[in-house]
């Protein structure tokens, strides 16, 4: 097992504009592999335009995560949210600390720039995020669509937050801004 401190020291933080074409191609390839073909162009777009954490091993991208800015509405306020996207680890390196190292590297970005952090977790990743201090949203989720606010019941159980500076009532409604593809 790799020493966690060694992994933490190897994570590179960079904004999308700082990644060259080969690095972006490596990120996309990792997403395609990790999500077994269930990562489309809209998902790819969701992970761009923010801050990336990249962890390489032997010249191959081992793990990645990104934070992009979004707006979440809660308690009558539009909150500046750091939304975590495109978190993946190569299959043979899972459960060895790579994903946690990427998330630890992103946490100062979240704490330094946002009022709340949020993400949508697959069922098999819930325990991973909970172990890192993320909390499952207990209330209803919705999206501000071109037609108005619409419930997103299918996302109620997969939405997680990392409370930062904004007061949150975890059983209240949480509304995300609109985007193409998966809104959460």
Coordinates of N, CA and C in Angstrom, one line a residue:
X1 N 0.8 -1.2 0.0 CA 0.0 0.0 0.0 C 0.9 1.2 0.0
X2 N 0.5 2.2 -0.8 CA 1.3 3.5 -0.9 C 1.0 4.3 0.3
X3 N 2.1 5.0 0.8 CA 2.0 5.9 1.9 C 1.1 7.1 1.5
X4 N 0.1 7.4 2.3 CA -0.9 8.5 2.0 C -0.1 9.8 1.8
X5 N 0.9 10.1 2.7 CA 1.6 11.4 2.5 C 2.3 11.5 1.2
X6 N 2.8 10.4 0.7 CA 3.5 10.4 -0.6 C 2.5 10.7 -1.7
X7 N 1.3 10.1 -1.6 CA 0.2 10.4 -2.6 C -0.2 11.9 -2.5
X8 N -0.4 12.4 -1.3 CA -0.8 13.8 -1.2 C 0.2 14.8 -1.8
X9 N 1.5 14.4 -1.7 CA 2.6 15.3 -2.2 C 2.6 15.2 -3.8
X10 N 2.1 14.2 -4.3 CA 2.2 14.0 -5.8 C 1.0 14.6 -6.6
X11 N 0.0 15.0 -5.9 CA -1.2 15.6 -6.6 C -0.8 16.9 -7.2
X12 N -1.2 17.1 -8.4 CA -1.0 18.4 -9.1 C -2.3 19.1 -9.2
X13 N -2.4 20.3 -8.8 CA -3.6 21.2 -8.9 C -3.4 22.1 -10.1
X14 N -4.4 22.2 -11.0 CA -4.3 23.1 -12.2 C -5.7 23.4 -12.6
X15 N -5.8 24.6 -13.2 CA -7.0 25.0 -13.8 C -7.1 24.4 -15.2
X16 N -8.3 24.3 -15.7 CA -8.5 23.7 -17.0 C -7.5 24.3 -18.1
X17 N -7.4 25.6 -18.0 CA -6.6 26.3 -19.1 C -5.1 26.0 -19.0
X18 N -4.7 25.4 -17.8 CA -3.3 25.1 -17.6 C -3.0 23.6 -18.1
X19 N -4.0 22.9 -18.5 CA -3.8 21.5 -18.9 C -3.6 21.5 -20.4
X20 N -2.6 20.8 -20.8 CA -2.3 20.7 -22.3 C -3.2 19.6 -22.9
X21 N -3.2 19.5 -24.2 CA -4.1 18.5 -24.9 C -3.9 17.1 -24.5
X22 N -2.6 16.7 -24.2 CA -2.4 15.3 -23.8 C -2.9 15.1 -22.4
X23 N -2.8 16.1 -21.5 CA -3.4 15.9 -20.2 C -4.9 15.8 -20.2
X24 N -5.5 16.6 -21.0 CA -7.0 16.6 -21.1 C -7.4 15.2 -21.7
X25 N -6.6 14.8 -22.7 CA -7.0 13.5 -23.3 C -6.8 12.3 -22.3
X26 N -5.8 12.4 -21.4 CA -5.6 11.4 -20.3 C -6.8 11.5 -19.4
X27 N -7.3 12.7 -19.0 CA -8.4 12.8 -18.1 C -9.6 12.1 -18.7
X28 N -9.9 12.5 -20.0 CA -11.1 11.9 -20.7 C -11.0 10.4 -20.8
X29 N -9.8 9.9 -21.1 CA -9.6 8.4 -21.2 C -9.9 7.8 -19.8
X30 N -9.4 8.4 -18.8 CA -9.7 7.8 -17.4 C -11.2 7.8 -17.1
X31 N -11.9 8.9 -17.5 CA -13.3 8.9 -17.2 C -14.0 7.9 -18.0
X32 N -13.7 7.7 -19.3 CA -14.3 6.7 -20.1 C -14.1 5.3 -19.5
X33 N -12.9 5.0 -19.1 CA -12.5 3.7 -18.5 C -13.2 3.5 -17.2
X34 N -13.1 4.5 -16.3 CA -13.7 4.3 -14.9 C -15.2 4.2 -14.9
X35 N -15.9 5.0 -15.8 CA -17.3 4.9 -15.9 C -17.8 4.0 -16.9
X36 N -17.0 3.1 -17.5 CA -17.3 2.0 -18.3 C -18.3 2.5 -19.5
X37 N -17.9 3.6 -20.1 CA -18.7 4.0 -21.2 C -19.9 4.9 -20.9
X38 N -20.2 5.1 -19.6 CA -21.3 5.9 -19.1 C -20.9 7.3 -18.7
X39 N -20.0 7.9 -19.5 CA -19.5 9.2 -19.3 C -19.5 9.9 -20.7
X40 N -20.5 10.7 -20.9 CA -20.7 11.3 -22.3 C -20.1 12.7 -22.4
X41 N -20.3 13.3 -23.5 CA -19.7 14.6 -23.8 C -20.3 15.7 -22.8
X42 N -21.5 15.5 -22.4 CA -22.1 16.5 -21.4 C -21.4 16.3 -20.1
X43 N -21.2 15.1 -19.7 CA -20.5 14.8 -18.4 C -19.1 15.4 -18.5
X44 N -18.4 15.2 -19.6 CA -17.1 15.8 -19.8 C -17.1 17.3 -19.7
X45 N -18.1 17.9 -20.3 CA -18.2 19.4 -20.3 C -18.4 19.9 -18.8
X46 N -19.1 19.1 -18.0 CA -19.4 19.5 -16.6 C -18.1 19.6 -15.8
X47 N -17.1 18.8 -16.2 CA -15.9 18.8 -15.4 C -14.8 19.8 -15.9
X48 N -15.1 20.6 -16.8 CA -14.2 21.5 -17.4 C -14.5 23.0 -16.9
X49 N -13.5 23.8 -16.9 CA -13.6 25.2 -16.6 C -13.4 25.5 -15.1
X50 N -12.8 24.5 -14.4 CA -12.5 24.7 -13.0 C -11.1 24.2 -12.6
X51 N -11.0 23.8 -11.4 CA -9.7 23.4 -10.9 C -9.7 21.9 -10.8
X52 N -8.6 21.3 -11.3 CA -8.4 19.9 -11.4 C -7.3 19.4 -10.4
X53 N -7.5 18.2 -9.9 CA -6.5 17.5 -9.1 C -6.1 16.3 -9.9
X54 N -4.9 16.2 -10.2 CA -4.4 15.0 -11.1 C -3.3 14.3 -10.3
X55 N -3.4 13.0 -10.3 CA -2.4 12.2 -9.6 C -1.9 11.1 -10.6
X56 N -0.6 11.2 -11.0 CA 0.0 10.4 -12.0 C 0.8 9.3 -11.3
X57 N 0.9 8.1 -11.9 CA 1.7 7.0 -11.4 C 2.3 6.4 -12.6
X58 N 3.7 6.3 -12.6 CA 4.4 5.7 -13.7 C 4.0 6.3 -15.1
X59 N 3.8 7.6 -15.2 CA 3.5 8.2 -16.4 C 2.0 8.1 -16.9
X60 N 1.2 7.5 -16.1 CA -0.2 7.2 -16.4 C -1.1 7.9 -15.4
X61 N -2.1 8.6 -15.9 CA -3.0 9.3 -14.9 C -3.7 8.2 -14.1
X62 N -3.5 8.3 -12.8 CA -4.1 7.3 -11.8 C -5.4 7.7 -11.2
X63 N -5.5 9.0 -11.0 CA -6.7 9.5 -10.4 C -6.9 11.0 -10.7
X64 N -8.2 11.4 -10.7 CA -8.6 12.8 -11.1 C -9.8 13.2 -10.4
X65 N -9.9 14.5 -10.1 CA -11.2 15.1 -9.7 C -11.1 16.6 -10.0
X66 N -12.3 17.2 -10.1 CA -12.4 18.6 -10.5 C -13.4 19.3 -9.6
X67 N -13.2 20.6 -9.5 CA -14.2 21.5 -8.8 C -14.5 22.6 -9.8
X68 N -15.8 22.7 -10.1 CA -16.3 23.8 -10.9 C -17.3 24.6 -10.1
X69 N -17.5 25.9 -10.5 CA -18.4 26.7 -9.8 C -19.8 26.6 -10.3
X70 N -20.8 26.5 -9.4 CA -22.2 26.4 -9.7 C -22.9 27.3 -8.7
X71 N -24.2 27.5 -8.9 CA -25.1 28.2 -8.0 C -26.1 27.2 -7.5
X72 N -26.2 27.1 -6.2 CA -27.2 26.3 -5.5 C -28.1 27.3 -4.7
X73 N -29.4 27.0 -4.8 CA -30.3 27.9 -4.0 C -30.8 27.1 -2.8
X74 N -30.7 27.7 -1.6 CA -31.1 27.0 -0.4 C -31.5 28.1 0.6
X75 N -32.6 27.9 1.3 CA -33.0 28.9 2.3 C -33.1 30.3 1.8
X76 N -33.6 30.4 0.6 CA -33.8 31.8 0.0 C -32.6 32.5 -0.4
X77 N -31.5 31.8 -0.5 CA -30.2 32.4 -0.9 C -29.6 31.6 -2.1
X78 N -29.0 32.3 -3.0 CA -28.2 31.7 -4.1 C -26.8 31.6 -3.5
X79 N -26.3 30.4 -3.4 CA -25.0 30.1 -2.8 C -24.0 29.8 -3.9
X80 N -22.8 30.4 -3.7 CA -21.6 30.1 -4.6 C -21.1 28.7 -4.1
X81 N -21.3 27.7 -5.0 CA -21.0 26.3 -4.7 C -19.8 25.8 -5.5
X82 N -18.9 25.1 -4.8 CA -17.9 24.3 -5.5 C -18.5 23.0 -5.7
X83 N -18.6 22.6 -7.0 CA -19.3 21.3 -7.3 C -18.2 20.4 -7.8
X84 N -18.1 19.2 -7.2 CA -17.1 18.2 -7.5 C -17.6 17.4 -8.6
X85 N -16.7 17.3 -9.6 CA -17.1 16.5 -10.9 C -15.9 15.6 -11.2
X86 N -16.2 14.6 -12.1 CA -15.2 13.8 -12.7 C -14.1 13.2 -11.8
X87 N -14.6 12.6 -10.7 CA -13.7 11.9 -9.8 C -13.6 10.5 -10.2
X88 N -12.4 10.0 -10.4 CA -12.2 8.6 -10.9 C -10.8 8.2 -10.5
X89 N -10.7 6.9 -10.3 CA -9.4 6.2 -10.1 C -9.3 5.0 -11.0
X90 N -8.1 4.8 -11.5 CA -7.9 3.6 -12.3 C -8.3 2.3 -11.5
X91 N -9.0 1.4 -12.1 CA -9.5 0.3 -11.4 C -8.5 -0.5 -10.6
X92 N -7.3 -0.7 -11.1 CA -6.3 -1.5 -10.3 C -5.7 -0.7 -9.1
X93 N -6.0 0.6 -9.0 CA -5.5 1.4 -8.0 C -6.6 1.8 -6.9
X94 N -7.8 1.3 -7.1 CA -8.8 1.7 -6.2 C -8.6 1.1 -4.8
X95 N -9.1 1.8 -3.8 CA -9.0 1.5 -2.4 C -7.6 1.4 -1.9
X96 N -6.7 2.3 -2.5 CA -5.4 2.4 -2.1 C -5.0 3.9 -1.7
X97 N -6.0 4.8 -1.6 CA -5.8 6.1 -1.2 C -5.7 7.2 -2.3
X98 N -5.7 6.7 -3.5 CA -5.6 7.7 -4.6 C -6.8 8.7 -4.7
X99 N -8.0 8.1 -4.6 CA -9.2 9.0 -4.6 C -9.2 9.9 -3.5
X100 N -8.9 9.5 -2.3 CA -8.8 10.3 -1.1 C -7.8 11.4 -1.2
X101 N -6.7 11.1 -1.8 CA -5.6 12.1 -2.0 C -6.1 13.2 -3.0
X102 N -6.8 12.8 -4.0 CA -7.4 13.8 -4.9 C -8.4 14.7 -4.2
X103 N -9.3 14.1 -3.4 CA -10.3 14.9 -2.7 C -9.7 15.8 -1.6
X104 N -8.6 15.3 -1.0 CA -7.9 16.1 0.0 C -7.3 17.3 -0.7
X105 N -6.8 17.1 -1.9 CA -6.2 18.2 -2.6 C -7.2 19.3 -3.0
X106 N -8.4 18.8 -3.3 CA -9.5 19.8 -3.7 C -10.1 20.5 -2.5
X107 N -10.0 20.0 -1.3 CA -10.7 20.6 -0.2 C -10.2 22.0 0.1
X108 N -8.9 22.4 0.0 CA -8.6 23.8 0.2 C -9.2 24.7 -0.9
X109 N -9.4 24.2 -2.1 CA -10.0 25.0 -3.1 C -11.5 25.2 -2.7
X110 N -12.1 24.2 -2.2 CA -13.5 24.3 -1.8 C -13.7 25.3 -0.6
X111 N -12.8 25.1 0.4 CA -12.9 25.9 1.6 C -12.5 27.4 1.3
X112 N -11.6 27.6 0.4 CA -11.1 28.9 0.1 C -11.9 29.8 -0.8
X113 N -12.8 29.1 -1.6 CA -13.5 29.9 -2.6 C -15.1 29.8 -2.6
X114 N -15.6 28.9 -1.8 CA -17.0 28.6 -1.9 C -17.7 28.6 -0.6
X115 N -19.1 28.8 -0.6 CA -19.9 28.8 0.6 C -20.4 27.4 0.9
X116 N -20.5 26.6 0.0 CA -20.9 25.2 0.1 C -20.2 24.4 -1.0
X117 N -20.0 23.1 -0.7 CA -19.5 22.2 -1.7 C -20.6 21.1 -1.9
X118 N -20.7 20.6 -3.1 CA -21.7 19.6 -3.4 C -21.2 18.7 -4.4
X119 N -21.8 17.5 -4.5 CA -21.5 16.5 -5.5 C -22.6 15.5 -5.6
X120 N -22.6 14.8 -6.7 CA -23.6 13.7 -6.9 C -22.8 12.4 -6.9
X121 N -23.1 11.5 -6.0 CA -22.3 10.2 -5.8 C -23.1 9.0 -6.3
X122 N -22.4 8.2 -7.0 CA -22.9 6.8 -7.3 C -23.1 6.1 -6.0
X123 N -24.0 5.1 -6.0 CA -24.3 4.3 -4.8 C -23.0 3.7 -4.2
X124 N -22.2 3.2 -5.1 CA -21.0 2.5 -4.6 C -19.9 3.4 -4.1
X125 N -20.1 4.8 -4.3 CA -19.1 5.7 -3.8 C -19.6 6.5 -2.5
X126 N -20.8 6.2 -2.1 CA -21.3 7.0 -0.9 C -20.4 6.8 0.3
X127 N -20.0 5.6 0.7 CA -19.2 5.4 1.9 C -17.9 6.2 1.8
X128 N -17.3 6.2 0.6 CA -16.1 6.9 0.3 C -16.2 8.4 0.7
X129 N -17.3 9.0 0.2 CA -17.4 10.5 0.4 C -17.8 10.7 1.9
X130 N -18.6 9.9 2.5 CA -19.0 10.0 3.9 C -17.7 9.9 4.8
X131 N -16.8 9.0 4.5 CA -15.6 8.9 5.2 C -14.7 10.2 5.2
X132 N -14.9 11.0 4.1 CA -14.2 12.2 4.0 C -14.9 13.4 4.5
X133 N -16.1 13.2 5.2 CA -16.8 14.3 5.9 C -18.0 14.8 5.1
X134 N -18.3 14.3 3.9 CA -19.4 14.7 3.1 C -20.7 14.1 3.7
X135 N -21.8 14.9 3.6 CA -23.1 14.5 4.2 C -24.1 14.4 3.2
X136 N -24.9 13.3 3.2 CA -26.0 13.1 2.2 C -27.1 14.2 2.5
X137 N -27.5 14.8 1.5 CA -28.6 15.8 1.6 C -29.9 15.0 2.0
X138 N -30.6 15.5 3.0 CA -31.8 14.8 3.5 C -33.1 15.3 2.9
X139 N -33.1 16.5 2.4 CA -34.3 17.1 1.8 C -34.5 16.9 0.4
X140 N -35.5 17.5 -0.2 CA -35.7 17.4 -1.6 C -34.7 18.2 -2.5
X141 N -34.4 17.6 -3.6 CA -33.6 18.3 -4.6 C -34.4 18.7 -5.8
X142 N -34.0 19.8 -6.4 CA -34.7 20.3 -7.6 C -33.7 21.0 -8.5
X143 N -34.1 21.4 -9.7 CA -33.3 22.1 -10.6 C -34.1 23.3 -11.1
X144 N -33.4 24.4 -11.3 CA -33.9 25.6 -11.9 C -33.8 25.4 -13.4
X145 N -34.9 24.9 -14.1 CA -34.9 24.6 -15.5 C -35.4 25.8 -16.3
X146 N -35.3 25.8 -17.6 CA -35.9 26.8 -18.4 C -37.4 26.9 -18.2
X147 N -38.1 25.9 -17.7 CA -39.5 25.9 -17.4 C -39.8 26.3 -15.9
X148 N -38.8 26.6 -15.1 CA -39.0 26.9 -13.7 C -38.4 25.8 -12.9
X149 N -38.6 25.9 -11.6 CA -38.1 24.9 -10.6 C -38.8 23.6 -10.8
X150 N -38.0 22.5 -11.0 CA -38.6 21.1 -11.2 C -37.9 20.2 -10.2
X151 N -38.7 19.4 -9.6 CA -38.1 18.4 -8.7 C -37.3 17.4 -9.4
X152 N -36.2 16.9 -8.7 CA -35.3 15.9 -9.2 C -35.2 14.7 -8.2
X153 N -36.4 14.1 -8.0 CA -36.5 13.0 -7.0 C -35.4 12.0 -7.2
X154 N -35.0 11.7 -8.4 CA -34.0 10.6 -8.7 C -32.6 11.0 -8.2
X155 N -32.4 12.3 -7.8 CA -31.2 12.7 -7.3 C -31.2 12.9 -5.8
X156 N -32.3 12.7 -5.1 CA -32.4 13.0 -3.7 C -31.4 12.2 -2.9
X157 N -31.2 10.9 -3.2 CA -30.4 10.1 -2.4 C -28.9 10.1 -2.8
X158 N -28.6 10.8 -3.9 CA -27.2 10.8 -4.4 C -26.5 12.1 -4.2
X159 N -27.2 13.1 -3.7 CA -26.6 14.5 -3.5 C -26.0 14.6 -2.1
X160 N -24.7 15.0 -2.2 CA -23.9 15.2 -0.9 C -23.4 16.6 -0.9
X161 N -23.3 17.1 0.4 CA -22.7 18.4 0.6 C -21.6 18.3 1.6
X162 N -20.7 19.3 1.5 CA -19.7 19.5 2.5 C -19.9 20.9 3.0
X163 N -20.6 21.0 4.2 CA -20.9 22.3 4.7 C -19.6 23.2 4.9
X164 N -19.7 24.4 4.4 CA -18.6 25.3 4.6 C -19.1 26.5 5.3
X165 N -19.2 27.7 4.7 CA -19.6 28.9 5.5 C -21.1 29.2 5.5
X166 N -21.8 28.6 4.6 CA -23.3 28.9 4.5 C -24.0 28.1 5.5
X167 N -25.0 28.6 6.2 CA -25.8 27.8 7.0 C -26.7 26.9 6.2
X168 N -26.8 25.7 6.5 CA -27.6 24.7 5.8 C -28.6 23.9 6.7
X169 N -29.8 23.8 6.2 CA -30.8 22.9 6.9 C -30.8 21.7 6.0
X170 N -30.2 20.6 6.3 CA -30.0 19.5 5.5 C -31.3 18.8 5.1
X171 N -32.4 19.1 5.7 CA -33.7 18.6 5.4 C -34.5 19.6 4.5
X172 N -33.9 20.7 4.2 CA -34.6 21.7 3.3 C -34.4 21.4 1.9
X173 N -35.0 22.2 1.0 CA -34.9 22.0 -0.4 C -33.5 22.6 -0.9
X174 N -32.9 21.9 -1.8 CA -31.7 22.3 -2.5 C -32.0 22.3 -4.0
X175 N -31.7 23.5 -4.6 CA -32.0 23.7 -6.0 C -30.7 24.0 -6.7
X176 N -30.4 23.3 -7.8 CA -29.2 23.5 -8.6 C -29.5 24.3 -9.8
X177 N -28.5 25.0 -10.3 CA -28.6 25.7 -11.6 C -28.8 24.7 -12.7
X178 N -29.3 25.3 -13.8 CA -29.5 24.4 -15.0 C -28.3 24.2 -15.8
X179 N -28.2 23.0 -16.4 CA -27.1 22.7 -17.4 C -27.6 21.5 -18.2
X180 N -27.1 21.4 -19.4 CA -27.4 20.2 -20.2 C -26.9 18.9 -19.6
X181 N -27.6 17.9 -19.9 CA -27.2 16.6 -19.3 C -27.7 16.4 -17.9
X182 N -27.0 15.6 -17.1 CA -27.4 15.4 -15.7 C -27.3 16.8 -15.0
X183 N -28.3 17.2 -14.4 CA -28.3 18.5 -13.7 C -27.5 18.4 -12.4
X184 N -27.6 17.3 -11.7 CA -26.8 17.1 -10.5 C -25.6 16.2 -10.8

